[in-house]
CSV table of C-alpha atoms in Angstrom, one decimal:
chain,number,residue,atom,x,y,z
X,258,MET,CA,-37.3,7.9,-11.0
X,259,GLU,CA,-39.5,5.5,-12.8
X,260,ASN,CA,-39.6,1.8,-12.0
X,261,SER,CA,-38.3,0.9,-15.5
X,262,ASN,CA,-35.3,3.2,-15.1
X,263,VAL,CA,-34.3,1.5,-11.9
X,264,VAL,CA,-34.6,-1.9,-13.4
X,265,SER,CA,-32.5,-0.9,-16.4
X,266,ILE,CA,-29.8,0.6,-14.1
X,267,ILE,CA,-29.7,-2.5,-12.0
X,268,THR,CA,-29.7,-4.7,-15.1
X,269,TRP,CA,-26.7,-2.7,-16.5
X,270,ALA,CA,-24.9,-3.0,-13.2
X,271,ILE,CA,-25.4,-6.8,-13.1
X,272,ASN,CA,-24.1,-7.0,-16.7
X,273,VAL,CA,-21.0,-5.0,-15.8
X,274,VAL,CA,-20.3,-7.3,-12.8
X,275,ARG,CA,-20.9,-10.4,-15.0
X,276,ALA,CA,-18.5,-9.1,-17.7
X,277,TYR,CA,-15.9,-8.4,-15.1
X,278,ALA,CA,-16.3,-11.9,-13.6
X,279,ILE,CA,-16.1,-13.6,-17.0
X,280,ALA,CA,-13.0,-11.6,-18.0
X,281,GLY,CA,-11.5,-12.5,-14.6
X,282,LEU,CA,-12.1,-16.2,-15.1
X,283,VAL,CA,-10.8,-16.0,-18.7
X,284,PHE,CA,-7.6,-14.4,-17.3
X,285,ALA,CA,-7.3,-16.6,-14.3
X,286,VAL,CA,-7.0,-20.0,-16.1
X,287,PRO,CA,-3.9,-19.2,-18.2
X,288,PHE,CA,-2.5,-17.1,-15.3
X,289,VAL,CA,-2.5,-20.0,-12.8
X,290,ILE,CA,-1.1,-22.4,-15.5
X,291,PHE,CA,1.6,-20.3,-17.0
X,292,TRP,CA,2.1,-16.9,-15.4
X,293,ALA,CA,1.8,-17.4,-11.6
X,294,LYS,CA,5.4,-18.6,-11.4
X,295,ARG,CA,6.6,-15.5,-13.2
X,296,LEU,CA,5.2,-13.1,-10.6
X,297,ASP,CA,5.8,-15.3,-7.5
X,298,HIS,CA,8.8,-17.7,-7.6
X,299,ASN,CA,7.2,-19.5,-4.6
X,300,ALA,CA,4.5,-20.7,-7.0
X,301,LYS,CA,6.9,-22.8,-8.9
X,302,GLY,CA,6.2,-26.5,-8.4
X,303,SER,CA,2.9,-25.8,-6.7
X,304,GLY,CA,0.3,-28.4,-7.1
X,305,LEU,CA,-3.2,-28.4,-8.6
X,306,GLY,CA,-4.8,-27.7,-5.2
X,307,PHE,CA,-2.9,-24.4,-4.9
X,308,ARG,CA,-3.8,-23.4,-8.4
X,309,ILE,CA,-7.5,-24.1,-7.8
X,310,VAL,CA,-7.6,-22.2,-4.6
X,311,VAL,CA,-6.1,-19.0,-6.0
X,312,ILE,CA,-8.4,-18.9,-9.1
X,313,PRO,CA,-11.1,-16.8,-7.3
X,314,GLY,CA,-8.5,-14.3,-6.0
X,315,VAL,CA,-6.9,-14.0,-9.5
X,316,ALA,CA,-10.3,-13.6,-11.1
X,317,ALA,CA,-11.1,-10.8,-8.6
X,318,PHE,CA,-7.8,-8.9,-8.9
X,319,TRP,CA,-7.1,-9.7,-12.6
X,320,PRO,CA,-6.5,-6.1,-13.7
X,321,LEU,CA,-3.8,-5.6,-11.1
X,322,LEU,CA,-2.1,-8.9,-12.0
X,323,ALA,CA,-2.4,-8.1,-15.7
X,324,ILE,CA,-0.7,-4.8,-15.2
X,325,ARG,CA,2.0,-6.4,-13.1
X,326,LEU,CA,2.6,-9.0,-15.9
X,327,LEU,CA,2.8,-6.3,-18.6
X,328,ARG,CA,5.3,-4.2,-16.6
X,329,GLY,CA,7.4,-7.3,-15.9
X,330,LYS,CA,7.3,-6.8,-12.1
X,331,THR,CA,7.9,-9.8,-9.9
X,332,LYS,CA,7.6,-9.3,-6.2
X,333,PRO,CA,5.8,-6.2,-4.8
X,334,ILE,CA,8.0,-4.0,-2.6
X,335,GLU,CA,6.4,-3.7,0.9
X,336,ARG,CA,6.1,0.0,1.8
X,337,THR,CA,6.4,0.7,5.5
X,338,ALA,CA,7.5,3.6,7.6
X,339,HIS,CA,10.8,1.9,8.3
X,340,ARG,CA,11.6,1.4,4.6
X,341,ASP,CA,10.5,5.0,3.8
X,342,LEU,CA,12.9,6.3,6.4
X,343,ALA,CA,15.7,4.1,5.2
X,344,ALA,CA,15.1,5.3,1.6
X,345,LYS,CA,15.1,8.9,2.8
X,346,TYR,CA,18.6,8.5,4.3
X,347,HIS,CA,19.8,6.0,1.7
X,348,ILE,CA,20.3,3.2,4.2
X,349,GLU,CA,20.3,-0.3,2.7
X,350,ALA,CA,19.8,-3.4,4.8
X,351,ASN,CA,22.7,-5.9,4.8
X,352,PRO,CA,21.5,-9.4,5.5
X,353,GLU,CA,24.7,-10.2,7.4
X,354,ASP,CA,23.9,-7.5,9.9
X,355,ILE,CA,20.5,-8.9,10.8
X,356,ALA,CA,20.8,-10.8,14.1
X,357,VAL,CA,18.8,-13.9,14.5
X,358,SER,CA,17.8,-14.8,18.0
X,359,ASN,CA,16.9,-18.3,19.2
């Protein structure tokens, strides 16, 4: 491979990463202001510090968060072996049955 081809491939890769980062930041600002509380109810009433801290993560994972917003999903459902087994046998957890030990 010629040296100019390597440089153009690296330049292209840098431009792709740059475009992804810019798109992420453009998405992150309105997300932390308006939409974070739609996806996570614990974000309601959070302060400026929390919103600033989550901007890098939102910018990195913006496609996943955008899809979740478009689908109207709120909380993700944790998938574990226990939940899979319960779903297989149609067992639902009743919060009153859960024992809390001190």
